[in-house]
XYZ file of N, CA and C in Angstrom:
792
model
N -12.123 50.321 -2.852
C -10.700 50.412 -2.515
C -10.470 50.031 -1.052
N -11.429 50.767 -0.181
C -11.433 50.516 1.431
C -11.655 48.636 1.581
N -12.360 48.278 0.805
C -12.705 46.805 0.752
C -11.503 46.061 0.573
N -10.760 46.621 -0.785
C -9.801 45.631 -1.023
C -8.405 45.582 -0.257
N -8.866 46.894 0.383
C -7.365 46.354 1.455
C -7.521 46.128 2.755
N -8.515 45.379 3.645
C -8.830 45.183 4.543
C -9.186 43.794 4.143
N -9.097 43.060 3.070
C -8.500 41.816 2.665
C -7.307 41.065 3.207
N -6.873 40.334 3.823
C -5.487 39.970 4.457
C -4.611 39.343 3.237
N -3.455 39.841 2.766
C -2.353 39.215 2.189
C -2.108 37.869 2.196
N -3.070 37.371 3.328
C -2.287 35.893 3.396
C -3.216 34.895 2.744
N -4.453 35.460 2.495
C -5.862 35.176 2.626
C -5.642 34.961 0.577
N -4.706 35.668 0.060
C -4.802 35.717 -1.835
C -3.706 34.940 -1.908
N -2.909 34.232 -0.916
C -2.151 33.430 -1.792
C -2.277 31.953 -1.697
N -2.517 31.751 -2.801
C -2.890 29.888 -3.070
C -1.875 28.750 -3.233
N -2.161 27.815 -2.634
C -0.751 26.930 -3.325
C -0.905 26.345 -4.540
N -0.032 25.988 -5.012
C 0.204 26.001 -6.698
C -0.775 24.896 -7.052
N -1.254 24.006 -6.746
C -2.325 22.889 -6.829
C -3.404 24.170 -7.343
N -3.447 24.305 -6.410
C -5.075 25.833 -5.995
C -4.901 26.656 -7.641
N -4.104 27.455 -7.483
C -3.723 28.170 -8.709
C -4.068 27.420 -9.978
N -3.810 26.653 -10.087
C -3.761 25.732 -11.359
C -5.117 25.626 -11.520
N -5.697 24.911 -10.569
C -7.350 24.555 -10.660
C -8.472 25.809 -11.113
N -7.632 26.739 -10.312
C -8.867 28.046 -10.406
C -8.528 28.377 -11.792
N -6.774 28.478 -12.048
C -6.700 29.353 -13.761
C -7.460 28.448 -14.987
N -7.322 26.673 -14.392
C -8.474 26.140 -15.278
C -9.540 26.261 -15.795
N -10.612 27.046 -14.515
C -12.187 27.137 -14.530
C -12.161 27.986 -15.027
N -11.527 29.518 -14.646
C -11.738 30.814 -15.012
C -11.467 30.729 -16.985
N -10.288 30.038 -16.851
C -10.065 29.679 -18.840
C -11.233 29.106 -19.703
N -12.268 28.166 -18.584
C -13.598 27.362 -19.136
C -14.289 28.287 -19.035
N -14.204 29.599 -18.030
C -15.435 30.165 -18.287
C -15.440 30.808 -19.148
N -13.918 31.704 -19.514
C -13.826 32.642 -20.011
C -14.043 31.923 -22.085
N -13.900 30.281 -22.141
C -13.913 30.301 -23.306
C -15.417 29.967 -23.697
N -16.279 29.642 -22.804
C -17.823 29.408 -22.474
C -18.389 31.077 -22.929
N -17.878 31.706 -22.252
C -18.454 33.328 -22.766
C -17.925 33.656 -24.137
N -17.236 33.633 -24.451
C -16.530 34.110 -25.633
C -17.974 33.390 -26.815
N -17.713 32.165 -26.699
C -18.625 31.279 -27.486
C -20.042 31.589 -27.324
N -20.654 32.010 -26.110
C -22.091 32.894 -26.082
C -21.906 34.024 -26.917
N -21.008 34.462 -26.973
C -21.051 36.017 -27.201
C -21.061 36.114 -28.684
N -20.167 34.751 -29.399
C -20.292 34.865 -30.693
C -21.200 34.572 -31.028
N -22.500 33.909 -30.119
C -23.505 32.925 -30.788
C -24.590 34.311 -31.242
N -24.640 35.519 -30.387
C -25.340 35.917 -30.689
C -25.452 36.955 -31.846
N -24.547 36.876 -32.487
C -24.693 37.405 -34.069
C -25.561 36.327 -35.196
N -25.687 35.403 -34.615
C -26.314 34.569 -35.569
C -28.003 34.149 -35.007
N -28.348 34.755 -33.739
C -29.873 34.369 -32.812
C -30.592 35.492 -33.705
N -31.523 35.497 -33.807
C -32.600 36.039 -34.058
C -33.530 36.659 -32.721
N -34.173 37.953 -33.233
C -34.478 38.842 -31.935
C -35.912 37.877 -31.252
N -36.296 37.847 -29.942
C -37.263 37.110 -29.867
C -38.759 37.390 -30.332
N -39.114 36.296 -30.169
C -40.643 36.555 -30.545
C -41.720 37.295 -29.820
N -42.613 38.363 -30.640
C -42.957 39.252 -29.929
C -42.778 40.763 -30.061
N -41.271 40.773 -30.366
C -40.129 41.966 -30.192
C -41.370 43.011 -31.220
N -41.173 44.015 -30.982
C -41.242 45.013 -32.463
C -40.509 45.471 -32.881
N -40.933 45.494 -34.243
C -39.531 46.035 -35.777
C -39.467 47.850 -35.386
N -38.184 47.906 -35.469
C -38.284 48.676 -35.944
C -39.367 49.819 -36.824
N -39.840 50.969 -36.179
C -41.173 51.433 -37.037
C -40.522 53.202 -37.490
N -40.740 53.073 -38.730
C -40.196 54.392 -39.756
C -41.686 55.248 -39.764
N -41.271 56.912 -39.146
C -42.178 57.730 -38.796
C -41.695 58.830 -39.995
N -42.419 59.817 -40.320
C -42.088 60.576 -41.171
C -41.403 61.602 -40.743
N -40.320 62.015 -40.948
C -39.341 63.123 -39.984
C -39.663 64.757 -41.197
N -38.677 65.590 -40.767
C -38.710 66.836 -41.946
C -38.546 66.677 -42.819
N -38.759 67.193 -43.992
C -38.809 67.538 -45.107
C -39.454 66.627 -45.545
N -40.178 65.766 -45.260
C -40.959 64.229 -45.593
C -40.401 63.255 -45.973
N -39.035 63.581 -45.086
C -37.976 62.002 -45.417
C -38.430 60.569 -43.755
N -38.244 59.851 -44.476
C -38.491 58.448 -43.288
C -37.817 58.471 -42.048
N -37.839 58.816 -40.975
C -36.948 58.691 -39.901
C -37.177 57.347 -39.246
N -36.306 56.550 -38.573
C -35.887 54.889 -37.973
C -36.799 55.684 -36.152
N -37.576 54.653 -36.050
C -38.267 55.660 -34.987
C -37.779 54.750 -33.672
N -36.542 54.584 -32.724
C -35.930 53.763 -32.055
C -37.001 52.571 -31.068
N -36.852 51.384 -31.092
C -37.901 50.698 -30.297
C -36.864 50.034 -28.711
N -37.558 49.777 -28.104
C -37.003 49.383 -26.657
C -35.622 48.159 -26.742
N -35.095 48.128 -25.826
C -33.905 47.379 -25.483
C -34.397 45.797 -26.543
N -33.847 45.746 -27.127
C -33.426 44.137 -27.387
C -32.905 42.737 -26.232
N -33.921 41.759 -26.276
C -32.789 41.150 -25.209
C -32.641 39.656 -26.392
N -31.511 39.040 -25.859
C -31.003 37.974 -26.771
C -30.983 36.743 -25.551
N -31.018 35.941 -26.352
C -31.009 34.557 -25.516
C -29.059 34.282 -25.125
N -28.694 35.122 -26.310
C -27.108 34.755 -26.081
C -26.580 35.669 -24.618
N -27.181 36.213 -24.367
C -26.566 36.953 -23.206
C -27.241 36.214 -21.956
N -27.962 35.735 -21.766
C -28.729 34.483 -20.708
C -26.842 33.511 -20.399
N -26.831 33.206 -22.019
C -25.937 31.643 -21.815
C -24.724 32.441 -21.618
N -24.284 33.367 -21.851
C -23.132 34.020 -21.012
C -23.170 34.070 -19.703
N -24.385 34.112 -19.535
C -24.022 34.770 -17.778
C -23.828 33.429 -16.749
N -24.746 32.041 -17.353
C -25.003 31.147 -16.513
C -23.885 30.590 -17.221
N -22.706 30.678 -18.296
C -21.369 30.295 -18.570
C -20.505 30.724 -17.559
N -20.406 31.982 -17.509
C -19.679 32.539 -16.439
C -19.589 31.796 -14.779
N -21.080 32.073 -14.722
C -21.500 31.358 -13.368
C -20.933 30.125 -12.968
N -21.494 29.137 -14.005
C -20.693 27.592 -14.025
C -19.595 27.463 -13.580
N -18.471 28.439 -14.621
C -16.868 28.518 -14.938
C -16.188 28.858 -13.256
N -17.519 29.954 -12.698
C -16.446 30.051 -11.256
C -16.776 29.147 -10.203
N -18.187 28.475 -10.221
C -18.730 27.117 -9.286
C -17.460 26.314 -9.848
N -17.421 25.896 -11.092
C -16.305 24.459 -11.271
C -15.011 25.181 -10.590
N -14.556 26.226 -10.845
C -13.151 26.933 -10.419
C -13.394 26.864 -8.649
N -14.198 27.081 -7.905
C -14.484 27.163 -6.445
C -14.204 25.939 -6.035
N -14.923 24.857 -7.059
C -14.699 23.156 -6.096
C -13.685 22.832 -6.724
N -12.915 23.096 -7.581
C -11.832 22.444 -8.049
C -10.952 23.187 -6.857
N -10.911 24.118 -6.647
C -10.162 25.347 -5.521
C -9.861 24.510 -3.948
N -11.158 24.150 -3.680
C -11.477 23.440 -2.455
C -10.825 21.425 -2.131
N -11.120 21.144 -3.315
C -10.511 19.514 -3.871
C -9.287 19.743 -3.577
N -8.471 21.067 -4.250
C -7.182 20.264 -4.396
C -6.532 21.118 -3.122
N -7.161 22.113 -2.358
C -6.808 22.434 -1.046
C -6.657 21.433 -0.096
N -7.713 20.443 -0.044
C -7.968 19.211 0.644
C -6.795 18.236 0.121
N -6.372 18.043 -0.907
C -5.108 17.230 -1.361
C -4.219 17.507 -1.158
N -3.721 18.695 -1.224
C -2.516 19.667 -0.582
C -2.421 19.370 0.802
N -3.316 19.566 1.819
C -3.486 19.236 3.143
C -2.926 17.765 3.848
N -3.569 16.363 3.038
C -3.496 15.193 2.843
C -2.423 15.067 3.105
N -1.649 15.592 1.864
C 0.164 15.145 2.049
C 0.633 15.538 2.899
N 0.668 17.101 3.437
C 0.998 17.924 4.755
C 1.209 16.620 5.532
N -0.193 16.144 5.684
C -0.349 15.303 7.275
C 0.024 13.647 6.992
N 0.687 13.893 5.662
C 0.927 12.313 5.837
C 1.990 11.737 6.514
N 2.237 10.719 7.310
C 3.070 10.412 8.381
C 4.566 10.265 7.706
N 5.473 10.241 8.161
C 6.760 10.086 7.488
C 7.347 8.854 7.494
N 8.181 8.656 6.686
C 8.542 7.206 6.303
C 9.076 6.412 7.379
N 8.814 5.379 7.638
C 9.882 4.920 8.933
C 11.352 4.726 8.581
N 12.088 4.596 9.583
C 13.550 4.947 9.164
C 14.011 3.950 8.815
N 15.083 3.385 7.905
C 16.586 2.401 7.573
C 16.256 1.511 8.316
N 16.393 -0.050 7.790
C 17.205 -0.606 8.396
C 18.403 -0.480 9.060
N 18.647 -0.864 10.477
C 19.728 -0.934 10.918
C 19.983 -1.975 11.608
N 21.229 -2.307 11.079
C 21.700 -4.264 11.912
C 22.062 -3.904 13.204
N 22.178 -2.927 13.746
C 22.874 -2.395 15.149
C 22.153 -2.617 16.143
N 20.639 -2.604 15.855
C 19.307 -2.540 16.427
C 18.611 -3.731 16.848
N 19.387 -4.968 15.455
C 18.566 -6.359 15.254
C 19.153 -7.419 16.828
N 18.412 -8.449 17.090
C 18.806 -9.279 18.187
C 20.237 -9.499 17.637
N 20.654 -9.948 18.702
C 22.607 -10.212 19.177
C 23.041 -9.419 19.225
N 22.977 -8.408 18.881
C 24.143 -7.259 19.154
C 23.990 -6.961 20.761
N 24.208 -7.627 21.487
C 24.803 -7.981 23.096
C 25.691 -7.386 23.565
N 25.650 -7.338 24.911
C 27.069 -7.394 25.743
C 27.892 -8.736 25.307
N 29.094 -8.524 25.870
C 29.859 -7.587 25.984
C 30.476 -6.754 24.720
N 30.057 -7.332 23.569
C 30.554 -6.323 22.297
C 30.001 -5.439 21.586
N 27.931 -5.550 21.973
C 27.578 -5.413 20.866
C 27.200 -5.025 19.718
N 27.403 -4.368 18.718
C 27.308 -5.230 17.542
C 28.635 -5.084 17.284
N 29.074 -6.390 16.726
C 30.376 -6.879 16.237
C 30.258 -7.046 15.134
N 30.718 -5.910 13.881
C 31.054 -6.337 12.359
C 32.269 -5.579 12.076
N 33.440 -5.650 12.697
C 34.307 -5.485 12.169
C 34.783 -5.162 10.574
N 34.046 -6.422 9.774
C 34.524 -6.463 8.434
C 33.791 -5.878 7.359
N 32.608 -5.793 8.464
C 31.427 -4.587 7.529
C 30.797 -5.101 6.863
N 30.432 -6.249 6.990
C 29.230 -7.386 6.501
C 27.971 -6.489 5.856
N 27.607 -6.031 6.849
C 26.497 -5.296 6.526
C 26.450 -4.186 6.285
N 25.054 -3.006 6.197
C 25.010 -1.838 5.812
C 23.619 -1.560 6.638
N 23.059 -0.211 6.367
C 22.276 0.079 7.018
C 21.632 0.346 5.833
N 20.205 -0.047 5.885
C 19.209 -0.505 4.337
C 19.329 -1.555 4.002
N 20.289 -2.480 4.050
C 19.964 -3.912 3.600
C 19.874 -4.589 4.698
N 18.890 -4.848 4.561
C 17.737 -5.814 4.756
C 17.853 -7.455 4.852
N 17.601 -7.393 3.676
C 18.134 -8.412 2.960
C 19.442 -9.409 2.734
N 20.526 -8.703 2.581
C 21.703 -8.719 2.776
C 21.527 -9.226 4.224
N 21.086 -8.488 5.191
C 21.426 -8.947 6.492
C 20.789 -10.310 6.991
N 19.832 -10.740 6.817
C 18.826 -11.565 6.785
C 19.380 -12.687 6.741
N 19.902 -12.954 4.867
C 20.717 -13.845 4.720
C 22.083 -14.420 5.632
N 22.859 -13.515 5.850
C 23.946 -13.489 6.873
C 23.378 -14.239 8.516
N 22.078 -13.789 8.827
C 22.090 -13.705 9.846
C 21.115 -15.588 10.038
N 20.710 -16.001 9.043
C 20.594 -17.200 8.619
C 21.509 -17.800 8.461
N 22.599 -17.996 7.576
C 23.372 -18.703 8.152
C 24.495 -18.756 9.054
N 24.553 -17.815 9.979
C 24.628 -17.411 11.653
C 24.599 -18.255 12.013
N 23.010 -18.908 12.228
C 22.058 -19.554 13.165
C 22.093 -20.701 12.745
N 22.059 -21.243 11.387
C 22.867 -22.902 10.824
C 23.876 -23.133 10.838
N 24.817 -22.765 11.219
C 26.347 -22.933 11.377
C 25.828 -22.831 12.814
N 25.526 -22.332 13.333
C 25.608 -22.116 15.623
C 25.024 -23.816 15.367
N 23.729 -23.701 14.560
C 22.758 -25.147 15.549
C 24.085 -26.468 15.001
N 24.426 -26.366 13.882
C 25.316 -27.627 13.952
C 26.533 -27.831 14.556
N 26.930 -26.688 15.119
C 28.326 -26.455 15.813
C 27.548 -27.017 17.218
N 27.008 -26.720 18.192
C 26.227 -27.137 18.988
C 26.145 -28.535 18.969
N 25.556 -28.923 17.918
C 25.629 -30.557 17.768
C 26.487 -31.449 17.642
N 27.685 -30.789 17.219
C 29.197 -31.324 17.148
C 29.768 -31.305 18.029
N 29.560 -29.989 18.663
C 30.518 -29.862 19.746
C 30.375 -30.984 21.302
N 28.779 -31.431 21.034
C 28.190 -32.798 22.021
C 29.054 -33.906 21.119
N 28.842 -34.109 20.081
C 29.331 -35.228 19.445
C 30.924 -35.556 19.572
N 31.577 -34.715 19.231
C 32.964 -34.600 19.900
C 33.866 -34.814 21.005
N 32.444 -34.520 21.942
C 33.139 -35.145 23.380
C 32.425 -36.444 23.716
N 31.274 -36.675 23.176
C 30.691 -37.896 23.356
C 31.044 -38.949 22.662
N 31.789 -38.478 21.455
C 32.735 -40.213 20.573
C 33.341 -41.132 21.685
N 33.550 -40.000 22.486
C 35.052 -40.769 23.264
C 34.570 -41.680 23.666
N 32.846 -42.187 24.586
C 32.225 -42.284 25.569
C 31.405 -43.658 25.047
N 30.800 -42.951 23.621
C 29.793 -43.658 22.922
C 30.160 -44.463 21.154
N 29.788 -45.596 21.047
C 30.243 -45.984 19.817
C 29.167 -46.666 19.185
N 28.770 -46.278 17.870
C 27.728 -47.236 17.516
C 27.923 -47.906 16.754
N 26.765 -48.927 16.605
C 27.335 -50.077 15.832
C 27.983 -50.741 14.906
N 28.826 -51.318 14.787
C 29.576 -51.595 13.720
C 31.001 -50.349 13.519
N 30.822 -49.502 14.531
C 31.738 -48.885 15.078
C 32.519 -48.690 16.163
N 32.743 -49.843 16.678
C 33.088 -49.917 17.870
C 34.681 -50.121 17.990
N 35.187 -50.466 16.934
C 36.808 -50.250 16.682
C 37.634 -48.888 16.060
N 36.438 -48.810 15.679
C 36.942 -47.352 15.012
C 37.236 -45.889 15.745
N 38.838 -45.648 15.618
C 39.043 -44.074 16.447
C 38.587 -43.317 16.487
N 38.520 -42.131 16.774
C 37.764 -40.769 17.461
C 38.804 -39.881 16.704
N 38.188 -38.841 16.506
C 38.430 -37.517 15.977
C 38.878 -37.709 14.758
N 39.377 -37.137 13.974
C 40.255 -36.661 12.113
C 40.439 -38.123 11.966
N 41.137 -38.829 12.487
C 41.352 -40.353 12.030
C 40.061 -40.862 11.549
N 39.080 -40.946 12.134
C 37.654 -41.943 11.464
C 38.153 -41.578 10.412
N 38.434 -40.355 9.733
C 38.064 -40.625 8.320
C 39.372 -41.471 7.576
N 39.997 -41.812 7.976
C 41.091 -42.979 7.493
C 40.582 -44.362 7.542
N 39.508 -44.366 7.668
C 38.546 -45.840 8.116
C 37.455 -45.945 7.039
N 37.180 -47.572 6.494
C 35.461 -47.564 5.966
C 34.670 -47.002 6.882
N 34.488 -47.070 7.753
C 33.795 -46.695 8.639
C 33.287 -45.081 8.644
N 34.346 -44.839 8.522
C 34.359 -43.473 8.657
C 33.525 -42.665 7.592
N 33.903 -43.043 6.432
C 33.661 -42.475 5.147
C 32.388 -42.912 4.902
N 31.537 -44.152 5.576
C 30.677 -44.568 5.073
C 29.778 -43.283 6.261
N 30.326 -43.490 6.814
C 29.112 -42.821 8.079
C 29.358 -41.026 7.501
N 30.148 -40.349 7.286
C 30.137 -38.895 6.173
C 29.537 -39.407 5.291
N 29.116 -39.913 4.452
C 27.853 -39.894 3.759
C 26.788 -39.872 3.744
N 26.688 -41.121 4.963
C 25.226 -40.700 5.480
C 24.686 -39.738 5.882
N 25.571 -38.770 6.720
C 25.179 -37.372 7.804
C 25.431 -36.081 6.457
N 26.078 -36.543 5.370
C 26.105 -35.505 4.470
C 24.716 -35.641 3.282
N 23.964 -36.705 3.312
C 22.954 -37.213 2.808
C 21.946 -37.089 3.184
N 21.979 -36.762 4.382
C 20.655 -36.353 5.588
C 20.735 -35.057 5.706
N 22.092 -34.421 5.773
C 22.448 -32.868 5.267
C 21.273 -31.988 4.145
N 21.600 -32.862 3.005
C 20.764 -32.604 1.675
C 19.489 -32.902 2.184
N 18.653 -33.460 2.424
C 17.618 -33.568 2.743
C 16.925 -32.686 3.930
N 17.959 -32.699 4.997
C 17.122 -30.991 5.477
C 17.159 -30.084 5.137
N 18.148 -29.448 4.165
C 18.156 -28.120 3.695
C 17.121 -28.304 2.271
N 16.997 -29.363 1.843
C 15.842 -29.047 0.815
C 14.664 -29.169 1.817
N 14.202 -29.760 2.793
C 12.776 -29.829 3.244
C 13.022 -28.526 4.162
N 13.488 -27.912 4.814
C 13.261 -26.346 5.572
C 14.309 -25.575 5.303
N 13.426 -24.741 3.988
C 13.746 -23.644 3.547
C 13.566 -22.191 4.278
N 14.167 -21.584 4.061
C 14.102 -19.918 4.194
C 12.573 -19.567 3.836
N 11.486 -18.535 4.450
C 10.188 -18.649 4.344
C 10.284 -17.053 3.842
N 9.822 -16.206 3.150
C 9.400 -14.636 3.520
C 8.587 -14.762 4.419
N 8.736 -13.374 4.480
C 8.050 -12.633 6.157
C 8.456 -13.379 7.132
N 9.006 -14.645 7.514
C 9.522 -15.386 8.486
C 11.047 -14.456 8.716
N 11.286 -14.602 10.622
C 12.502 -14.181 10.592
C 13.589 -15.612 10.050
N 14.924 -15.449 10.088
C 16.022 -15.812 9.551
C 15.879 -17.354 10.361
N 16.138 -17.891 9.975
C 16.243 -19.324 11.368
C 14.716 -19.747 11.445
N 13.620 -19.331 11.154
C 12.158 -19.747 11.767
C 11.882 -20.797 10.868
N 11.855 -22.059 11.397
C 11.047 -22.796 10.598
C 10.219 -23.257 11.301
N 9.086 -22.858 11.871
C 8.204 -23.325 12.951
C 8.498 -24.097 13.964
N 7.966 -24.527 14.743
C 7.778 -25.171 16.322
C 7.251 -26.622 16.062
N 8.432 -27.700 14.772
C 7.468 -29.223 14.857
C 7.915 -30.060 16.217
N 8.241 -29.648 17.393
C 8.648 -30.748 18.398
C 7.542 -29.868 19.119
N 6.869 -28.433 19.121
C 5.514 -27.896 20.168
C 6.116 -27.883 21.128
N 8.030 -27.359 21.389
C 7.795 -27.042 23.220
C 7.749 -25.796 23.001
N 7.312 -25.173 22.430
C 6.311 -23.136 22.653
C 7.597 -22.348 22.874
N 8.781 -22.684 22.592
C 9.892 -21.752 23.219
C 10.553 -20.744 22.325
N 9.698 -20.121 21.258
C 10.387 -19.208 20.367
C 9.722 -17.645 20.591
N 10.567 -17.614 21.599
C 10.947 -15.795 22.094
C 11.853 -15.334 21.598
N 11.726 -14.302 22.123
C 12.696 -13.559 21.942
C 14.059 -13.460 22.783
N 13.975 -14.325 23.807
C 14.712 -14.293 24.719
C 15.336 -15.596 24.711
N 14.744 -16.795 23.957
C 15.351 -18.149 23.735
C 15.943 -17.266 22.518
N 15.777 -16.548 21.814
C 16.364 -16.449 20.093
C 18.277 -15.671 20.468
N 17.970 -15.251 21.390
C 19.126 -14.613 21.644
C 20.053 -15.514 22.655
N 19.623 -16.407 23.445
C 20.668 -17.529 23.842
C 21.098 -18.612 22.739
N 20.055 -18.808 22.108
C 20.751 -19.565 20.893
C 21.396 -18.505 19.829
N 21.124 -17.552 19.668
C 22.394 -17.054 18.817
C 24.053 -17.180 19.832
N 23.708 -16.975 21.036
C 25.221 -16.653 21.307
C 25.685 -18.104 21.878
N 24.814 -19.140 22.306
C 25.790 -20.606 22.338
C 26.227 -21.415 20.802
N 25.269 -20.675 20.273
C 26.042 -20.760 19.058
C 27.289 -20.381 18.351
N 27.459 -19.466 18.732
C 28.842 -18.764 18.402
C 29.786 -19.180 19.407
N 28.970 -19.743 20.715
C 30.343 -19.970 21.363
C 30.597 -21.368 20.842
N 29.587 -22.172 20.674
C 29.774 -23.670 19.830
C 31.061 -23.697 18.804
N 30.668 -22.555 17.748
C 31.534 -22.800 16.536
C 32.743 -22.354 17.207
N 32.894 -21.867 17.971
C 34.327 -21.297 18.405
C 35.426 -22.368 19.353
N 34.316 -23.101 19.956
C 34.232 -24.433 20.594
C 34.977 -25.620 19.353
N 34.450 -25.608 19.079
C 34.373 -26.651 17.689
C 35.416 -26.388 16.791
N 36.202 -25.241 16.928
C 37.091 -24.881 15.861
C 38.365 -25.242 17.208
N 38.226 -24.510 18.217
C 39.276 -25.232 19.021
C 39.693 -26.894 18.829
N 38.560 -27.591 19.339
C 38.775 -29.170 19.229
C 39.294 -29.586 18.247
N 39.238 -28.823 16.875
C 39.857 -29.378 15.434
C 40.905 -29.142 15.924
N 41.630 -28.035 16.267
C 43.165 -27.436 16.179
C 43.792 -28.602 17.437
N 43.234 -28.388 18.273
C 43.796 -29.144 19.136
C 43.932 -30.690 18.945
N 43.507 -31.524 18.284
C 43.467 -32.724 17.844
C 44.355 -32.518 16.463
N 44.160 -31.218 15.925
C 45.215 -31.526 14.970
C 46.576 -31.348 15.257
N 46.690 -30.969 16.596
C 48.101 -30.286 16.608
C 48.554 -31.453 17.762
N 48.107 -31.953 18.533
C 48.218 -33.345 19.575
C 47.913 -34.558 19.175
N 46.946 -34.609 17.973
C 46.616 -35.877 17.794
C 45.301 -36.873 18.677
N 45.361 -36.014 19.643
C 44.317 -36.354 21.012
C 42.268 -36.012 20.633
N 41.367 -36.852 20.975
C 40.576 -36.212 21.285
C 40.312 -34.818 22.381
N 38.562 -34.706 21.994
C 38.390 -33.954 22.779
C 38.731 -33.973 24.531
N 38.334 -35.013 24.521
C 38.394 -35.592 26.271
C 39.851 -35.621 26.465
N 40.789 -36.576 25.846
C 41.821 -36.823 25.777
C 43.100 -35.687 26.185
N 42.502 -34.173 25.349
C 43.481 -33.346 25.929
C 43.303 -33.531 27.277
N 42.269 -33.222 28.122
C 42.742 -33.115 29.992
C 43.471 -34.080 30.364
């Protein structure tokens, strides 16, 4: 009694993994004994033993004259049943203590995506989604968006040179032909939108979107080494100022009639 309560409370309670494992073994042992125990109604006493020996008691009737302890082989396989049942119950005890533990210490998930976090979100606004483009967890969703971001900036960029350079530069077989919205009132015009819409198709089928690549990466084929993190974020934002660039010059040529140069 003095023993069992100088046991600590904290020391008998198992976590439910534990519990499970031990009520397993103790059930193997306990059905391991059961099954010794029946075996030995059917063993035979060992060899050696002596019978039973009938002495003559009073009145000259036979008396059963008692002979020494019996031992059975079935009580051997009980005991080393038992034994087994609480070794398997001890390491099963210990296994799934160690598994229980495992998870304890397993590190925690890293957190959400968040677009708030990703490059551009800059001064002076940043992050700008007003319209709620995105979410926090997609990923994906954002990725896409933020790809064609960066193809709309690089061709706005390229227009927005081209636009002021019509005025300046004419190539061949174009050398009569007007500047701005008018070309396209010209052969000229229409022939040369085909071509640049034909060459269009052909880069977007040869550099595709990659996994595991960020949004915009299609490797370094000109090798000037300049894809930082710090070039990735000036070209996102002359990009945006490009398209914003570029959407002016339409309005303004549509609303004057004038090139780019032409308005000053």
């Amino acid at each position: 009694h003095s023993v069992a309560q100088s046991v600590d409370s904290s020391d008998c309670i198992m976590a439910p993994s534990q519990s499970r494992a031990a009520g397993k073994g103790l059930g193997l042992g306990l059905l391991c004994a059961g099954a010794a125990s029946t075996s030995q109604l059917f063993v035979t006493p060992l060899t050696g033993q002596r019978a039973p020996a009938s002495v003559a008691g009073q009145n000259g009737q036979a008396r059963v004259q008692p002979t020494a302890d019996r031992q059975y082989p079935g009580s051997s396989l009980a005991s080393f049943a038992v034994l087994g049942a609480g070794l398997l119950a001890a390491r099963s005890s210990k296994t799934s203590g160690a598994a229980t533990a495992a998870e304890v210490e397993a590190p925690p998930p890293p957190p959400p995506f968040n677009p708030a976090e990703q490059l551009g979100a800059g001064a002076p606004l940043g992050f700008f989604d007003p319209m709620g483009y995105t979410s926090v967890g997609d990923e994906r969703g954002f990725n896409k968006l933020r790809a064609s971001e960066i193809k709309h900036g690089r061709v706005a960029m390229m227009a927005s040179i081209g636009l002021v350079g019509q005025h300046f530069i004419k190539f061949p077989f174009f050398e009569k032909a007007p500047a701005g919205f008018q070309l396209m009132g010209t052969g000229e015009g229409v022939l040369g939108f085909v071509v640049i819409l034909m060459a269009s198709g052909i880069l977007e089928l040869a550099w595709r979107e990659r996994e595991g690549f960020e949004p915009g990466n299609f490797g370094d084929p000109f090798g000037v080494n300049m894809y930082t993190e710090e070039m990735r974020g000036k070209e996102l934002n002359n990009g945006r100022m490009a398209m914003i660039s570029v959407l002016g010059i339409f309005v303004a040529e549509m609303a004057t009639g004038k090139d780019a140069i032409q308005q000053f």
